[in-house]
Coordinates of N, CA, C and O in Angstrom, one line a residue:
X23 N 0.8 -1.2 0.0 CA 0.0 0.0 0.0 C 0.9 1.3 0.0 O 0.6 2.3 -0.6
X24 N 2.0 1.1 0.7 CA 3.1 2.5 1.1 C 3.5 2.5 -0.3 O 3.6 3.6 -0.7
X25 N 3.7 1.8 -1.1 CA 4.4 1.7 -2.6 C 3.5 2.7 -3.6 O 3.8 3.7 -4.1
X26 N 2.2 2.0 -3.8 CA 1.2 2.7 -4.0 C 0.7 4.0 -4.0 O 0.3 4.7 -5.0
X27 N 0.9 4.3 -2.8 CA 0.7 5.5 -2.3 C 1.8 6.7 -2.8 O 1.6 7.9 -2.9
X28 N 3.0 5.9 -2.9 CA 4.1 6.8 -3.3 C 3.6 7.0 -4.7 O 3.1 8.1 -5.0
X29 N 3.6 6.0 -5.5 CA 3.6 6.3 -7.2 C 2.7 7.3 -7.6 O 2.8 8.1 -8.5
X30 N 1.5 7.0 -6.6 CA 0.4 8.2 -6.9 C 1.0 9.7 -6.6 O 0.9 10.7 -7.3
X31 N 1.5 9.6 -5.3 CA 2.1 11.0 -5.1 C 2.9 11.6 -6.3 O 2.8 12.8 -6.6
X32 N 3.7 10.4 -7.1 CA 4.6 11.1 -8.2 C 4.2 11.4 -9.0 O 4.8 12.3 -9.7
X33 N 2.8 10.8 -9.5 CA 2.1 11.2 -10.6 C 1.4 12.2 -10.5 O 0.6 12.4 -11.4
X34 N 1.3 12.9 -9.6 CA 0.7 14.5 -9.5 C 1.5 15.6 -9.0 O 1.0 16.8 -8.8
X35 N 3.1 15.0 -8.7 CA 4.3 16.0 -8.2 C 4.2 16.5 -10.3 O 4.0 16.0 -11.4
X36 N 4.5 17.6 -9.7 CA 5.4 18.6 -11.3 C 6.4 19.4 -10.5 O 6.4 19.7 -9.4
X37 N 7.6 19.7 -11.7 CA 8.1 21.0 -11.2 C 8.1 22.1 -11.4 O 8.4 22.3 -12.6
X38 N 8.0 23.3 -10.6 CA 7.2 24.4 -11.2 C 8.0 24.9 -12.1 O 7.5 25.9 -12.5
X39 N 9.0 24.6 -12.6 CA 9.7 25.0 -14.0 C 8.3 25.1 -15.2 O 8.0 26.1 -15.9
X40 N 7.7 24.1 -15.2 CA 7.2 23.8 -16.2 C 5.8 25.2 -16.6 O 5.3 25.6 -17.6
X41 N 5.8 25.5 -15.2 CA 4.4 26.5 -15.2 C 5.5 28.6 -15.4 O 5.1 29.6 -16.0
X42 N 6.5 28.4 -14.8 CA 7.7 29.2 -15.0 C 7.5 30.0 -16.1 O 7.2 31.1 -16.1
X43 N 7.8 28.8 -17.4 CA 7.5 29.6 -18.7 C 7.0 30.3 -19.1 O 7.3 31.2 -19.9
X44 N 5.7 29.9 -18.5 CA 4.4 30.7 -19.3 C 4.8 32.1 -18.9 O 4.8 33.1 -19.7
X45 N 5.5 32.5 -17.1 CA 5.0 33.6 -16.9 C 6.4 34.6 -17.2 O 6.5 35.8 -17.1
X46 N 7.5 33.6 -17.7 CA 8.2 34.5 -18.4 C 8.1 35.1 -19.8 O 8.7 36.2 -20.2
X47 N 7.2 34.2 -20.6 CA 6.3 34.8 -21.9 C 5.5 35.5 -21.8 O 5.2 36.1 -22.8
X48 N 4.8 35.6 -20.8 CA 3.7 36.7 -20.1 C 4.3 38.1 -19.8 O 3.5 39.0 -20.0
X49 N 5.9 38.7 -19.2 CA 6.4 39.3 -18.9 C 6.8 39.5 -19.8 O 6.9 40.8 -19.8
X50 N 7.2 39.2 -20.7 CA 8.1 40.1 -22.4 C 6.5 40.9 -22.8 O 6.4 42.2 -22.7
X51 N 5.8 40.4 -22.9 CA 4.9 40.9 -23.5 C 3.8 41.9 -23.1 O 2.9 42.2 -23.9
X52 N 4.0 42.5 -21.8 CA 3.7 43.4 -21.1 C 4.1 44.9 -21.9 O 5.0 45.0 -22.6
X53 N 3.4 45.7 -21.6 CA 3.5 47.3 -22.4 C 4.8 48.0 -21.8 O 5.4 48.9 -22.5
X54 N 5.1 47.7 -20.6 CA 5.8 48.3 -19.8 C 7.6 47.8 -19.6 O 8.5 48.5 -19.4
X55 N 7.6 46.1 -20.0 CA 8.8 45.7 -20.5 C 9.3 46.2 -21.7 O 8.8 46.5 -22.7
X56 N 11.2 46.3 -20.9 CA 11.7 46.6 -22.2 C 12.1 45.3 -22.7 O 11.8 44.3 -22.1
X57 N 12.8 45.4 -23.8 CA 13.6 44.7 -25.0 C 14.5 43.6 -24.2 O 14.8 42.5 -24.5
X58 N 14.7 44.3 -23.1 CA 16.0 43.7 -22.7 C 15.6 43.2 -21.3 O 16.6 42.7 -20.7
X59 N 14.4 43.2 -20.7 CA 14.1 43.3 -19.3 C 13.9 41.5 -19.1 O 13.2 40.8 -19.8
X60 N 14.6 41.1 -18.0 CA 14.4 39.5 -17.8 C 13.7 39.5 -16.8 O 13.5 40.3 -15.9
X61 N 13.2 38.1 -16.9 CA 12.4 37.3 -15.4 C 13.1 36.7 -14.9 O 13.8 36.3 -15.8
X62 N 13.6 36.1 -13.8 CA 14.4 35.0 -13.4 C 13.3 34.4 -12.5 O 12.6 35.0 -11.7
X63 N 13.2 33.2 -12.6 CA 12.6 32.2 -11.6 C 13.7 31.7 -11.0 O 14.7 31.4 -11.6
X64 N 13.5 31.4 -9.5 CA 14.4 30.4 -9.2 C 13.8 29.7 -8.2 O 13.2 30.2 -7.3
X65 N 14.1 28.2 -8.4 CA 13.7 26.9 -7.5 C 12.7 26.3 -8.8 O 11.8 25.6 -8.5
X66 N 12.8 26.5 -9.7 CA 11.8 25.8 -10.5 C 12.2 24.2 -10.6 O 11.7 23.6 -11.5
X67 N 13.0 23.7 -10.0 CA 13.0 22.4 -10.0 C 12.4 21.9 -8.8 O 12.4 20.7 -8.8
X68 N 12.1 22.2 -7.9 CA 11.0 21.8 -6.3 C 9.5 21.3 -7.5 O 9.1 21.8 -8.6
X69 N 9.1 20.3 -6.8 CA 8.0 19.5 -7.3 C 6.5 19.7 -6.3 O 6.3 19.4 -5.1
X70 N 5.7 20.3 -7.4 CA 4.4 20.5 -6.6 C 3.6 20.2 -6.6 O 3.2 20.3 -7.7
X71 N 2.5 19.5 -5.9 CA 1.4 19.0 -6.6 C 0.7 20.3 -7.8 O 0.5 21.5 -7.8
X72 N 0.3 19.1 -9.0 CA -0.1 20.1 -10.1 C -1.7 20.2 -10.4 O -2.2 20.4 -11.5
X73 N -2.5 20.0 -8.8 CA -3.4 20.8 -8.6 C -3.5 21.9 -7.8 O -4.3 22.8 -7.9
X74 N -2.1 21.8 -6.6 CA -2.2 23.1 -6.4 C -1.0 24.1 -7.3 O -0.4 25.0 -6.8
X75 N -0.8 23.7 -8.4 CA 0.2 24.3 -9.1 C -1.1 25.3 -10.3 O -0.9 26.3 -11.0
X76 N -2.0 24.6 -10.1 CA -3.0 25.1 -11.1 C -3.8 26.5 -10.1 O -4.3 27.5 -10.4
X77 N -3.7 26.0 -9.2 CA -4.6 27.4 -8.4 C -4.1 28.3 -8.5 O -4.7 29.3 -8.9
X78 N -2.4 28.5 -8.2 CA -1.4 29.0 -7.7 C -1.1 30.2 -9.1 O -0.6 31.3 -9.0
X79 N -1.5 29.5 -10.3 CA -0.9 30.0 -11.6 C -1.3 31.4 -12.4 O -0.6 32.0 -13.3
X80 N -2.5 31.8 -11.9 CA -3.6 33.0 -12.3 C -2.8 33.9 -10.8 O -2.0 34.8 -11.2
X81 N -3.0 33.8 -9.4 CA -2.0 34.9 -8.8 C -0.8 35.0 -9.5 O -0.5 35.9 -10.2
X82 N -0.2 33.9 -9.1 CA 1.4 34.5 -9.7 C 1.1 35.1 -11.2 O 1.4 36.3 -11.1
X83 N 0.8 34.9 -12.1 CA 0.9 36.1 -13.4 C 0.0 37.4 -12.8 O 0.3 38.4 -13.4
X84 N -0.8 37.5 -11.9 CA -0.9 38.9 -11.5 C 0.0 39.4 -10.6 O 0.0 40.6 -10.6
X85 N 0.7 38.8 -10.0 CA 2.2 39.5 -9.0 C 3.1 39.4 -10.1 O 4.2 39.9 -9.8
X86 N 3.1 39.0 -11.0 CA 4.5 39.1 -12.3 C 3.9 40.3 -13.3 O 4.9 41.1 -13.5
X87 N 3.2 40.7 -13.6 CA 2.3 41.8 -14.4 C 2.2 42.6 -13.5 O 2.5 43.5 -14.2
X88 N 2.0 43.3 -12.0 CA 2.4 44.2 -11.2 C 3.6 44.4 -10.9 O 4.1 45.5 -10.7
X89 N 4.2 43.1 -10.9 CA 5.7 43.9 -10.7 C 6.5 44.6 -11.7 O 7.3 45.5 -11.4
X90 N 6.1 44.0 -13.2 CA 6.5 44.7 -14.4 C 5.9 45.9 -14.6 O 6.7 46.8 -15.1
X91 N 4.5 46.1 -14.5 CA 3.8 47.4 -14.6 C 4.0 48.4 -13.6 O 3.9 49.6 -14.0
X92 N 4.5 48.2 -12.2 CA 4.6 49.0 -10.9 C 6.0 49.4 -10.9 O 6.4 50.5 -10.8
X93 N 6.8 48.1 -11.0 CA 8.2 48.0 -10.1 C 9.1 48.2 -11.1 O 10.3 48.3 -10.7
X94 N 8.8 48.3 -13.0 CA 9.9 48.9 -13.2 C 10.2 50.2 -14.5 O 9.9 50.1 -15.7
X95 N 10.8 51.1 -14.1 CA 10.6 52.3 -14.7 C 11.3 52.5 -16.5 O 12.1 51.7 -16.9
X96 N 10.9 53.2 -17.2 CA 11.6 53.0 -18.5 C 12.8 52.9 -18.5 O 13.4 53.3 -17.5
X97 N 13.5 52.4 -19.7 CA 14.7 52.8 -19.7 C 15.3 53.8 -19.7 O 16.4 53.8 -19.2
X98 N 15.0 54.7 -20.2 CA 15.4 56.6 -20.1 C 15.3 56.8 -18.6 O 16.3 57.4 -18.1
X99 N 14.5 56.3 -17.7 CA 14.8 56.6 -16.6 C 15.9 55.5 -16.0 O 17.0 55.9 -15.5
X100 N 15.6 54.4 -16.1 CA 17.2 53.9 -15.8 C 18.2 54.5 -15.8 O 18.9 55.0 -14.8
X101 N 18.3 54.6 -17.1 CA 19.6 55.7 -17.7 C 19.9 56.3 -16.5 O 20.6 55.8 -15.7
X102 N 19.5 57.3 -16.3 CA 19.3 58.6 -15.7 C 19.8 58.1 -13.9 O 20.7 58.7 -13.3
X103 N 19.0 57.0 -13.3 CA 19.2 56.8 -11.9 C 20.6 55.9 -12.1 O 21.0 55.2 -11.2
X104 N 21.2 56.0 -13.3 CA 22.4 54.9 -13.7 C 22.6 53.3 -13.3 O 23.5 52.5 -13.0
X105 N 20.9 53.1 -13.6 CA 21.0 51.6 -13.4 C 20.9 50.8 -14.9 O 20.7 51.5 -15.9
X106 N 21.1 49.9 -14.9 CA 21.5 49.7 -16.7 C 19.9 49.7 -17.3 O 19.1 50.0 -16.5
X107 N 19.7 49.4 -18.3 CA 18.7 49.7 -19.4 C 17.8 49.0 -19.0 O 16.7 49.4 -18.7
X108 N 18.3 47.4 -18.9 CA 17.1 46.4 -18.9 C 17.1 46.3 -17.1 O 17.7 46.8 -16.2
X109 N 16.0 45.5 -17.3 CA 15.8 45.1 -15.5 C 15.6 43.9 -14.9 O 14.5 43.7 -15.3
X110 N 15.7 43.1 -14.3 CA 15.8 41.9 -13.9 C 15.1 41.1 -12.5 O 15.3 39.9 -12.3

Protein backbone atom coordinates (compact mmCIF):
# COMPACT_ATOMS: atom_id res chain seq x y z
CA UNK A 1 0.00 0.00 0.00
CA UNK A 2 3.10 2.53 1.13
CA UNK A 3 4.38 1.75 -2.58
CA UNK A 4 1.19 2.69 -4.03
CA UNK A 5 0.66 5.50 -2.33
CA UNK A 6 4.10 6.85 -3.26
CA UNK A 7 3.63 6.27 -7.19
CA UNK A 8 0.40 8.17 -6.94
CA UNK A 9 2.10 11.01 -5.13
CA UNK A 10 4.64 11.11 -8.21
CA UNK A 11 2.06 11.16 -10.63
CA UNK A 12 0.68 14.47 -9.55
CA UNK A 13 4.30 16.03 -8.25
CA UNK A 14 5.45 18.60 -11.27
CA UNK A 15 8.05 21.00 -11.25
CA UNK A 16 7.19 24.36 -11.20
CA UNK A 17 9.69 25.03 -14.03
CA UNK A 18 7.19 23.77 -16.24
CA UNK A 19 4.40 26.54 -15.24
CA UNK A 20 7.66 29.24 -15.03
CA UNK A 21 7.46 29.56 -18.68
CA UNK A 22 4.42 30.72 -19.35
CA UNK A 23 5.05 33.65 -16.93
CA UNK A 24 8.20 34.51 -18.44
CA UNK A 25 6.30 34.78 -21.91
CA UNK A 26 3.66 36.70 -20.14
CA UNK A 27 6.40 39.33 -18.91
CA UNK A 28 8.08 40.08 -22.42
CA UNK A 29 4.87 40.88 -23.45
CA UNK A 30 3.73 43.44 -21.13
CA UNK A 31 3.53 47.27 -22.38
CA UNK A 32 5.83 48.33 -19.79
CA UNK A 33 8.77 45.69 -20.53
CA UNK A 34 11.75 46.63 -22.21
CA UNK A 35 13.62 44.72 -24.98
CA UNK A 36 16.00 43.69 -22.66
CA UNK A 37 14.05 43.31 -19.26
CA UNK A 38 14.36 39.53 -17.83
CA UNK A 39 12.39 37.28 -15.38
CA UNK A 40 14.37 35.02 -13.41
CA UNK A 41 12.57 32.22 -11.55
CA UNK A 42 14.44 30.40 -9.24
CA UNK A 43 13.66 26.85 -7.47
CA UNK A 44 11.79 25.85 -10.54
CA UNK A 45 12.96 22.43 -10.04
CA UNK A 46 10.98 21.81 -6.26
CA UNK A 47 8.04 19.52 -7.32
CA UNK A 48 4.36 20.52 -6.60
CA UNK A 49 1.37 19.04 -6.58
CA UNK A 50 -0.09 20.14 -10.07
CA UNK A 51 -3.44 20.79 -8.55
CA UNK A 52 -2.24 23.09 -6.43
CA UNK A 53 0.25 24.30 -9.07
CA UNK A 54 -3.00 25.12 -11.08
CA UNK A 55 -4.64 27.40 -8.36
CA UNK A 56 -1.37 29.03 -7.74
CA UNK A 57 -0.92 30.00 -11.63
CA UNK A 58 -3.63 33.02 -12.27
CA UNK A 59 -1.97 34.93 -8.80
CA UNK A 60 1.37 34.51 -9.71
CA UNK A 61 0.90 36.07 -13.37
CA UNK A 62 -0.95 38.86 -11.52
CA UNK A 63 2.20 39.53 -9.04
CA UNK A 64 4.48 39.09 -12.33
CA UNK A 65 2.25 41.82 -14.41
CA UNK A 66 2.44 44.18 -11.15
CA UNK A 67 5.69 43.93 -10.68
CA UNK A 68 6.53 44.72 -14.37
CA UNK A 69 3.80 47.38 -14.57
CA UNK A 70 4.59 48.97 -10.91
CA UNK A 71 8.19 47.98 -10.12
CA UNK A 72 9.93 48.91 -13.22
CA UNK A 73 10.63 52.28 -14.75
CA UNK A 74 11.63 53.00 -18.46
CA UNK A 75 14.74 52.78 -19.66
CA UNK A 76 15.37 56.60 -20.07
CA UNK A 77 14.81 56.57 -16.58
CA UNK A 78 17.20 53.91 -15.77
CA UNK A 79 19.61 55.65 -17.68
CA UNK A 80 19.34 58.64 -15.70
CA UNK A 81 19.19 56.80 -11.90
CA UNK A 82 22.42 54.89 -13.74
CA UNK A 83 20.98 51.62 -13.42
CA UNK A 84 21.45 49.66 -16.74
CA UNK A 85 18.68 49.75 -19.39
CA UNK A 86 17.13 46.35 -18.92
CA UNK A 87 15.82 45.05 -15.50
CA UNK A 88 15.78 41.91 -13.90
Amino acid sequence: MDNLLDDMKKIVMLPFQRFSVSFRLRARTLPRAGQGDELVVRGGEIEMDRRVLEEMKDPLIHLVRNCVDHGIEPPQERLQQESPPWAR
